[in-house]
Amino acid sequence: MDLVIVLLLGLALGLVGGWLFGRAGAGAAATATTVDPEVLEARHAAVVSQVRHDEAVVRAEIEQQLAAAQASVEGLREQLVQAQDQHRQTIEAHRQETRQREAATQTESKVLQKLAPVAAQLKDMQQKVLDLEKQRSEQHGDLAAQIRATRQSAEQSKMAAETLSAALRNNSVRGAYGELQLKTLVESAGLLNRIDYSVQESISADSGARRPDMVIKLPGRKQVAIDSKVPFSAFIDSFREDISESERKTLQAQHAKQVRGHVDALAGKEYWTGLPVSPEYTIAFIPSEAILNTALDADPTLLEYAFSRGIVLATPVNLWATLKTVALTWKQEDLAENAQELVDLGRELYKRLGKLSEHVSKLGRSIETTVRSYNDFAGSLEGRVLVTARRLDGIDEARLLGEVKQIEGDTRRLTASEFTVLDETGIARPEIDFEQVGLPGVDEDEHRTA
């Protein structure tokens, strides 16, 4: 690049110098024919001087231009170097970026290969999440429907509770409710109606004709009376939402007074005096634990007061335990009666088995006598009759008399200890009376045959 610039500058200087020299020569040639030589020489010197001056001017301009061109070349060279450096840096950066991209691609490929199972699992998990979301939506709809149904049921229950509360304010309804609860409790304990207990049985007590709600029967002809009517209208009113706490406590105290008054009324009836054998108390059945607990909270001395009046305040929990004990007592009583009956039947059966052994012994002796008679008959037939009869075989050979075999087996005797002892002692044993025993399928003819 520098050599080209120098050559161009030299060529330009040569062209300028040649042009100036030719111009001067042409002027000199034009005046040579008419001008004096000294003049020509002066002119020539002036022309040369002018040419040199012009050449110097041109050379200065050219040097300036060359200096500017060199400066420009230097700037271009620096820019070229910088561009080359930038190009190299760009290429290196590109190569490095390419290497990094390739390494990242390889790493990403390896990571993707390693993450392929994870991706599959994530896909399955995404599907499961979608399924769960679908199920959640369905369950949300079902739950909303159930909540609506529950709300409706709660409203219906509230209405039913209000209806029940209004109904239980009636004395007859409360009595029927208590009787139903008591009957359900007794049946769940395993007692049977008209066997283990009676309902609305009329009795004659010292206080007059009475009719307890239920009478529980105990072993040994013992009985206990139960009353299922208890006032709890104030108890229901105490749980209203539109009353204050002081009013609620007042109603609870009023409820305790009602229960105490009921205890006094039951104590005055004296149910136990109208029963044959009964402990001197009456069970007052209260169909709810909360009814009794509320009364005891308002009047802690109520339980002792009831005991002193011969009244036992019973809730479903403790009354069921008592009734279950009664049922167990009846079961033990039945087992004891059945055991005694089995003992009596065993004794009778043992006696009749002894009589049966006598018949078996007689039958065995009869069989033995029959066997001996048969053997005697067979011996006489074979030793005397057939010996003479075989002489007739020669007359008719087609008919030959066979041999007569004797019975060599013996009858089996009864060797059990019970039969042996009875045979040796000779105890008189009665005949079996099938009519008395009442065996099924045995008629009178079979009895006589036996």
Coordinates of C-alpha atoms in Angstrom, one line a residue:
M1 CA 0.0 0.0 0.0
D2 CA 2.9 2.5 0.8
L3 CA 4.8 1.6 -2.4
V4 CA 1.8 2.3 -4.5
I5 CA 1.3 5.7 -2.9
V6 CA 5.0 6.6 -3.5
L7 CA 4.9 5.5 -7.1
L8 CA 1.8 7.6 -7.7
L9 CA 3.4 10.6 -6.2
G10 CA 6.5 10.2 -8.3
L11 CA 4.5 9.8 -11.5
A12 CA 2.6 13.0 -10.7
L13 CA 5.8 14.9 -10.0
G14 CA 7.3 13.7 -13.3
L15 CA 4.2 14.7 -15.3
V16 CA 4.2 18.2 -13.7
G17 CA 7.9 18.7 -14.3
G18 CA 7.7 17.5 -17.9
W19 CA 4.7 19.8 -18.5
L20 CA 6.5 22.8 -17.1
F21 CA 9.7 22.0 -19.0
G22 CA 7.9 21.6 -22.3
R23 CA 6.1 24.8 -21.8
A24 CA 9.4 26.6 -21.2
G25 CA 11.1 25.0 -24.2
A26 CA 8.2 25.9 -26.4
G27 CA 8.4 29.6 -25.4
A28 CA 12.1 29.6 -25.9
A29 CA 11.8 28.0 -29.3
A30 CA 9.2 30.6 -30.3
T31 CA 11.5 33.5 -29.4
A32 CA 14.9 32.0 -30.4
T33 CA 14.7 33.2 -33.8
T34 CA 14.1 36.9 -33.0
V35 CA 15.5 37.6 -29.5
D36 CA 19.0 38.2 -28.4
P37 CA 20.8 35.3 -26.8
E38 CA 21.4 37.1 -23.5
V39 CA 17.8 37.9 -23.5
L40 CA 17.0 34.3 -24.2
E41 CA 19.4 33.3 -21.5
A42 CA 17.8 35.6 -19.0
R43 CA 14.4 34.5 -20.1
H44 CA 15.6 30.9 -19.9
A45 CA 16.8 31.5 -16.4
A46 CA 13.6 33.2 -15.5
V47 CA 11.6 30.3 -16.9
V48 CA 13.8 27.8 -15.1
S49 CA 13.4 29.8 -11.9
Q50 CA 9.7 30.0 -12.4
V51 CA 9.6 26.3 -13.2
R52 CA 11.6 25.6 -10.1
H53 CA 9.3 27.8 -8.1
D54 CA 6.3 26.2 -9.5
E55 CA 7.9 22.8 -8.9
A56 CA 8.7 23.8 -5.3
V57 CA 5.1 24.9 -4.9
V58 CA 3.8 21.8 -6.5
R59 CA 6.3 19.7 -4.5
A60 CA 5.1 21.4 -1.3
E61 CA 1.5 20.8 -2.2
I62 CA 2.3 17.3 -3.1
E63 CA 4.3 16.8 0.1
Q64 CA 1.4 18.2 2.0
Q65 CA -0.9 16.0 0.2
L66 CA 1.6 13.1 0.7
A67 CA 1.8 13.9 4.4
A68 CA -1.9 14.0 4.6
A69 CA -2.1 10.8 2.6
Q70 CA 0.5 9.2 4.8
A71 CA -1.4 10.5 7.9
S72 CA -4.5 9.1 6.3
V73 CA -2.7 5.9 5.5
E74 CA -1.5 5.7 9.1
G75 CA -5.0 6.3 10.3
L76 CA -6.3 3.7 7.8
R77 CA -3.5 1.3 8.9
E78 CA -4.5 1.8 12.6
Q79 CA -8.2 1.4 11.7
L80 CA -7.2 -1.7 9.6
V81 CA -5.3 -3.1 12.5
Q82 CA -8.1 -2.3 14.8
A83 CA -10.5 -3.8 12.4
Q84 CA -8.3 -6.9 12.0
D85 CA -8.1 -7.1 15.8
Q86 CA -11.8 -6.7 16.1
H87 CA -12.3 -9.2 13.3
R88 CA -10.0 -11.7 15.0
Q89 CA -11.7 -11.0 18.4
T90 CA -15.1 -11.4 16.7
I91 CA -13.9 -14.7 15.0
E92 CA -12.5 -15.9 18.3
A93 CA -15.6 -14.9 20.2
H94 CA -17.7 -16.5 17.5
R95 CA -15.6 -19.7 17.7
Q96 CA -15.7 -19.6 21.5
E97 CA -19.4 -19.0 21.4
T98 CA -19.7 -21.8 18.9
R99 CA -17.7 -24.1 21.2
Q100 CA -19.8 -23.0 24.1
R101 CA -23.0 -23.5 22.1
E102 CA -21.8 -27.0 21.1
A103 CA -20.8 -27.8 24.7
A104 CA -24.1 -26.4 25.9
T105 CA -25.9 -28.4 23.2
Q106 CA -24.0 -31.5 24.2
T107 CA -24.7 -30.8 27.9
E108 CA -28.3 -30.0 27.1
S109 CA -28.5 -33.2 25.1
K110 CA -27.1 -35.2 28.0
V111 CA -29.3 -33.4 30.5
L112 CA -32.3 -34.0 28.2
Q113 CA -31.3 -37.7 28.0
K114 CA -31.0 -37.9 31.8
L115 CA -34.2 -35.9 32.2
A116 CA -36.2 -38.0 29.7
P117 CA -37.6 -40.3 32.5
V118 CA -38.3 -37.2 34.6
A119 CA -40.1 -35.6 31.6
A120 CA -42.1 -38.8 31.2
Q121 CA -42.9 -38.8 34.9
L122 CA -43.8 -35.1 34.7
K123 CA -46.1 -35.9 31.8
D124 CA -47.7 -38.6 33.8
M125 CA -47.9 -36.3 36.7
Q126 CA -49.5 -33.6 34.6
Q127 CA -52.0 -36.1 33.4
K128 CA -52.7 -37.2 36.9
V129 CA -53.0 -33.6 38.0
L130 CA -55.5 -33.1 35.2
D131 CA -57.4 -36.2 36.3
L132 CA -57.3 -35.0 39.9
E133 CA -58.5 -31.6 38.9
K134 CA -61.3 -33.2 37.0
Q135 CA -62.1 -35.3 40.0
R136 CA -61.8 -32.3 42.2
S137 CA -64.3 -30.4 40.1
E138 CA -66.7 -33.4 40.2
Q139 CA -66.2 -33.8 43.9
H140 CA -66.6 -30.0 44.3
G141 CA -69.9 -30.3 42.5
D142 CA -70.9 -33.3 44.6
L143 CA -69.8 -31.5 47.8
A144 CA -71.8 -28.5 46.9
A145 CA -74.8 -30.7 46.3
Q146 CA -74.2 -32.5 49.6
I147 CA -73.8 -29.1 51.4
R148 CA -77.1 -28.0 49.9
A149 CA -78.7 -31.3 50.9
T150 CA -77.1 -31.0 54.4
R151 CA -78.4 -27.4 54.7
Q152 CA -81.9 -28.6 53.7
S153 CA -81.6 -31.5 56.1
A154 CA -80.5 -29.1 58.9
E155 CA -83.4 -26.9 58.2
Q156 CA -85.7 -29.8 58.2
S157 CA -84.1 -31.1 61.4
K158 CA -84.6 -27.7 63.0
M159 CA -88.2 -27.6 62.0
A160 CA -88.6 -31.2 63.3
A161 CA -86.9 -30.2 66.5
E162 CA -89.2 -27.2 66.9
T163 CA -92.2 -29.4 66.2
L164 CA -90.9 -32.0 68.7
S165 CA -90.2 -29.3 71.3
A166 CA -93.8 -28.0 70.9
A167 CA -95.2 -31.5 71.1
L168 CA -93.2 -32.4 74.2
R169 CA -94.7 -29.5 76.1
N170 CA -97.9 -31.7 76.3
N171 CA -97.9 -34.0 79.4
S172 CA -99.5 -36.9 77.5
V173 CA -97.0 -36.7 74.7
R174 CA -94.1 -36.6 77.2
G175 CA -95.5 -39.7 78.9
A176 CA -95.8 -41.5 75.6
Y177 CA -92.3 -40.5 74.6
G178 CA -90.9 -41.8 77.9
E179 CA -92.8 -45.1 77.7
L180 CA -91.5 -45.6 74.1
Q181 CA -87.9 -44.9 75.2
L182 CA -88.3 -47.2 78.2
K183 CA -89.7 -50.1 76.1
T184 CA -86.9 -49.8 73.5
L185 CA -84.3 -49.8 76.3
V186 CA -85.8 -52.9 78.0
E187 CA -86.0 -54.8 74.7
S188 CA -82.4 -53.9 73.9
A189 CA -81.4 -55.4 77.2
G190 CA -82.9 -58.7 76.2
L191 CA -86.1 -58.8 78.4
L192 CA -89.3 -60.2 76.9
N193 CA -92.7 -58.5 77.2
R194 CA -95.3 -60.4 79.5
I195 CA -92.5 -62.7 80.6
D196 CA -89.7 -60.6 82.1
Y197 CA -91.8 -57.4 82.4
S198 CA -95.3 -56.1 82.1
V199 CA -96.7 -52.7 80.9
Q200 CA -99.5 -50.7 82.4
E201 CA -100.3 -53.4 85.0
S202 CA -103.0 -52.5 87.5
I203 CA -101.9 -53.0 91.2
S204 CA -103.5 -52.2 94.5
A205 CA -101.1 -50.1 96.6
D206 CA -101.5 -48.6 100.1
S207 CA -102.2 -45.3 98.4
G208 CA -105.0 -46.8 96.3
A209 CA -105.3 -48.3 92.8
R210 CA -102.2 -47.6 90.8
R211 CA -101.0 -48.3 87.4
P212 CA -97.2 -48.1 86.9
D213 CA -95.8 -47.7 83.5
M214 CA -93.7 -50.9 83.7
V215 CA -93.1 -53.7 86.3
I216 CA -89.8 -55.6 86.0
K217 CA -90.0 -59.3 87.1
L218 CA -87.0 -60.7 89.0
P219 CA -86.3 -64.4 89.9
G220 CA -88.0 -65.6 93.1
R221 CA -91.3 -63.7 92.2
K222 CA -89.7 -60.4 93.0
Q223 CA -90.8 -57.2 91.1
V224 CA -89.7 -53.6 90.7
A225 CA -91.9 -50.7 89.4
I226 CA -90.7 -48.2 86.9
D227 CA -92.3 -44.8 86.0
S228 CA -91.4 -43.1 82.8
K229 CA -93.1 -39.7 83.1
V230 CA -90.9 -36.8 84.0
P231 CA -91.6 -33.0 83.4
F232 CA -89.0 -31.2 81.3
S233 CA -90.9 -28.3 79.7
A234 CA -88.7 -25.8 81.6
F235 CA -85.6 -27.8 80.4
I236 CA -86.7 -27.3 76.8
D237 CA -87.4 -23.6 77.3
S238 CA -83.9 -23.1 78.8
F239 CA -82.3 -23.9 75.5
R240 CA -84.0 -21.3 73.5
E241 CA -81.7 -18.9 71.6
D242 CA -83.8 -15.7 72.3
I243 CA -83.2 -15.7 76.1
S244 CA -80.5 -14.3 78.3
E245 CA -78.1 -16.2 80.5
S246 CA -80.0 -15.2 83.7
E247 CA -83.3 -16.3 82.2
R248 CA -81.7 -19.6 81.2
K249 CA -80.5 -20.2 84.8
T250 CA -83.9 -19.3 86.1
L251 CA -85.5 -21.9 83.8
Q252 CA -82.9 -24.5 84.9
A253 CA -83.7 -23.9 88.5
Q254 CA -87.4 -24.2 87.7
H255 CA -86.7 -27.5 85.9
A256 CA -84.9 -28.8 89.1
K257 CA -88.0 -27.9 91.1
Q258 CA -90.2 -29.7 88.7
V259 CA -88.1 -32.9 89.0
R260 CA -88.2 -32.6 92.8
G261 CA -92.0 -32.2 92.7
H262 CA -92.1 -35.4 90.4
V263 CA -90.1 -37.2 93.0
D264 CA -92.5 -36.3 95.7
A265 CA -95.5 -37.4 93.6
L266 CA -93.9 -40.8 92.9
A267 CA -93.0 -41.3 96.5
G268 CA -96.6 -40.7 97.5
K269 CA -97.9 -43.4 95.1
E270 CA -95.8 -46.2 96.9
Y271 CA -95.8 -48.6 94.0
W272 CA -93.8 -51.2 96.0
T273 CA -96.7 -51.7 98.4
G274 CA -98.9 -53.1 95.7
L275 CA -96.3 -55.7 94.5
P276 CA -95.9 -59.2 96.1
V277 CA -92.2 -59.0 96.8
S278 CA -90.5 -55.7 95.9
P279 CA -87.7 -53.5 97.3
E280 CA -89.0 -50.3 98.8
Y281 CA -88.2 -48.0 96.0
T282 CA -89.5 -46.9 92.6
I283 CA -87.3 -46.3 89.5
A284 CA -88.0 -42.9 87.9
F285 CA -86.8 -43.2 84.3
I286 CA -85.5 -40.0 82.8
P287 CA -85.1 -40.5 79.0
S288 CA -82.1 -38.2 78.6
E289 CA -78.8 -37.8 80.5
A290 CA -78.9 -34.0 79.9
I291 CA -82.3 -33.7 81.6
L292 CA -81.0 -35.2 84.8
N293 CA -77.6 -33.4 84.6
T294 CA -79.2 -30.0 84.2
A295 CA -81.5 -30.6 87.2
L296 CA -78.5 -31.8 89.3
D297 CA -76.4 -28.8 88.3
A298 CA -79.2 -26.5 89.5
D299 CA -80.0 -28.6 92.6
P300 CA -77.0 -30.8 93.7
T301 CA -79.0 -32.3 96.6
L302 CA -81.7 -33.6 94.3
L303 CA -80.2 -37.1 94.1
E304 CA -79.9 -37.6 97.8
Y305 CA -83.4 -36.2 98.3
A306 CA -84.8 -38.8 95.8
F307 CA -83.0 -41.6 97.6
S308 CA -84.5 -40.5 100.9
R309 CA -88.0 -40.7 99.4
G310 CA -87.4 -44.1 97.9
I311 CA -87.1 -42.9 94.3
V312 CA -84.2 -43.9 92.1
L313 CA -83.5 -41.4 89.3
A314 CA -82.3 -43.6 86.3
T315 CA -81.1 -42.5 82.9
P316 CA -80.7 -44.8 79.9
V317 CA -77.1 -45.6 80.7
N318 CA -77.4 -46.9 84.3
L319 CA -80.9 -48.4 83.7
W320 CA -79.7 -50.4 80.8
A321 CA -76.9 -51.8 82.9
T322 CA -79.5 -52.8 85.6
L323 CA -81.8 -54.4 83.1
K324 CA -78.9 -56.3 81.5
T325 CA -78.1 -57.7 85.0
V326 CA -81.7 -58.7 85.4
A327 CA -81.6 -60.5 82.0
L328 CA -78.4 -62.3 83.0
T329 CA -80.0 -63.3 86.3
W330 CA -83.0 -64.8 84.4
K331 CA -80.6 -66.7 82.2
Q332 CA -78.7 -68.2 85.1
E333 CA -82.0 -69.2 86.7
D334 CA -83.1 -71.0 83.5
L335 CA -79.7 -72.7 83.4
A336 CA -80.1 -73.9 87.0
E337 CA -83.6 -75.3 86.3
N338 CA -82.3 -77.0 83.1
A339 CA -79.4 -78.5 85.0
Q340 CA -81.7 -80.0 87.7
E341 CA -83.9 -81.4 85.0
L342 CA -80.9 -83.0 83.3
V343 CA -79.8 -84.6 86.5
D344 CA -83.3 -86.1 87.1
L345 CA -83.4 -87.4 83.5
G346 CA -79.9 -88.9 83.9
R347 CA -80.9 -90.8 87.0
E348 CA -84.0 -92.2 85.3
L349 CA -82.1 -93.1 82.2
Y350 CA -79.5 -95.0 84.2
K351 CA -82.2 -97.0 86.0
R352 CA -83.9 -98.0 82.7
L353 CA -80.6 -98.9 81.1
G354 CA -80.1 -101.4 83.9
K355 CA -83.5 -103.0 83.2
L356 CA -82.6 -103.1 79.5
S357 CA -79.4 -105.0 80.3
E358 CA -81.5 -107.7 82.0
H359 CA -83.5 -108.1 78.8
V360 CA -80.3 -108.3 76.8
S361 CA -78.8 -110.9 79.1
K362 CA -82.0 -113.0 78.9
L363 CA -81.9 -112.7 75.1
G364 CA -78.3 -113.8 75.0
R365 CA -79.0 -116.9 77.1
S366 CA -82.0 -117.7 74.9
I367 CA -79.8 -117.5 71.8
E368 CA -77.2 -119.7 73.4
T369 CA -79.9 -122.4 74.2
T370 CA -81.2 -122.2 70.7
V371 CA -77.6 -122.6 69.3
R372 CA -77.0 -125.7 71.5
S373 CA -80.4 -127.2 70.5
Y374 CA -79.5 -126.5 66.8
N375 CA -76.1 -128.1 67.2
D376 CA -77.7 -131.2 68.9
F377 CA -80.2 -131.5 66.1
A378 CA -77.4 -131.1 63.5
G379 CA -75.2 -133.7 65.2
S380 CA -78.1 -136.2 65.4
L381 CA -79.0 -135.5 61.8
E382 CA -75.5 -135.9 60.5
G383 CA -74.3 -138.8 62.8
R384 CA -77.3 -141.0 62.6
V385 CA -79.9 -140.0 60.0
L386 CA -77.6 -139.1 57.2
V387 CA -75.3 -142.1 57.7
T388 CA -78.3 -144.4 57.0
A389 CA -79.7 -142.1 54.3
R390 CA -76.5 -142.1 52.3
R391 CA -76.9 -145.8 51.6
L392 CA -79.7 -144.8 49.3
D393 CA -77.3 -142.8 47.1
G394 CA -76.6 -145.8 45.0
I395 CA -80.3 -146.0 44.1
D396 CA -80.5 -142.4 42.8
E397 CA -77.0 -140.9 42.1
A398 CA -78.5 -137.7 40.8
R399 CA -79.6 -136.7 44.3
L400 CA -76.9 -136.6 46.9
L401 CA -77.4 -135.5 50.4
G402 CA -75.1 -132.7 51.5
E403 CA -73.4 -132.1 54.8
V404 CA -75.1 -130.3 57.7
K405 CA -72.8 -127.7 59.4
Q406 CA -73.0 -126.8 63.1
I407 CA -73.0 -123.3 64.5
E408 CA -69.7 -122.8 66.3
G409 CA -69.9 -119.2 67.2
D410 CA -70.8 -118.0 70.7
T411 CA -73.1 -115.1 71.7
R412 CA -71.3 -111.9 72.8
R413 CA -71.8 -111.0 76.4
L414 CA -72.2 -107.5 77.7
T415 CA -68.9 -106.6 79.5
A416 CA -69.5 -103.0 80.3
S417 CA -69.0 -102.2 84.0
E418 CA -72.5 -100.9 84.4
F419 CA -74.2 -104.1 83.2
T420 CA -71.7 -106.3 85.0
V421 CA -72.4 -104.7 88.3
L422 CA -76.1 -104.8 87.8
D423 CA -76.0 -108.5 86.9
E424 CA -73.8 -109.4 89.9
T425 CA -75.9 -107.5 92.4
G426 CA -79.2 -108.7 91.1
I427 CA -80.9 -105.3 91.6
A428 CA -84.5 -105.3 90.7
R429 CA -84.9 -102.8 87.8
P430 CA -88.2 -101.5 86.5
E431 CA -89.3 -101.8 82.9
I432 CA -89.0 -98.9 80.6
D433 CA -92.3 -97.0 80.4
F434 CA -92.3 -95.4 76.9
E435 CA -95.6 -93.7 77.5
Q436 CA -94.2 -91.9 80.6
V437 CA -91.1 -90.9 78.8
G438 CA -93.1 -89.7 75.8
L439 CA -90.7 -90.9 73.1
P440 CA -91.8 -89.8 69.6
G441 CA -92.6 -92.5 67.0
V442 CA -93.2 -95.4 69.5
D443 CA -96.8 -96.7 69.5
E444 CA -98.5 -99.1 71.9
D445 CA -97.8 -102.3 69.9
E446 CA -94.0 -101.6 69.8
H447 CA -94.2 -101.0 73.6
R448 CA -95.8 -104.4 74.2
T449 CA -93.2 -106.0 71.9
A450 CA -90.4 -104.4 73.9

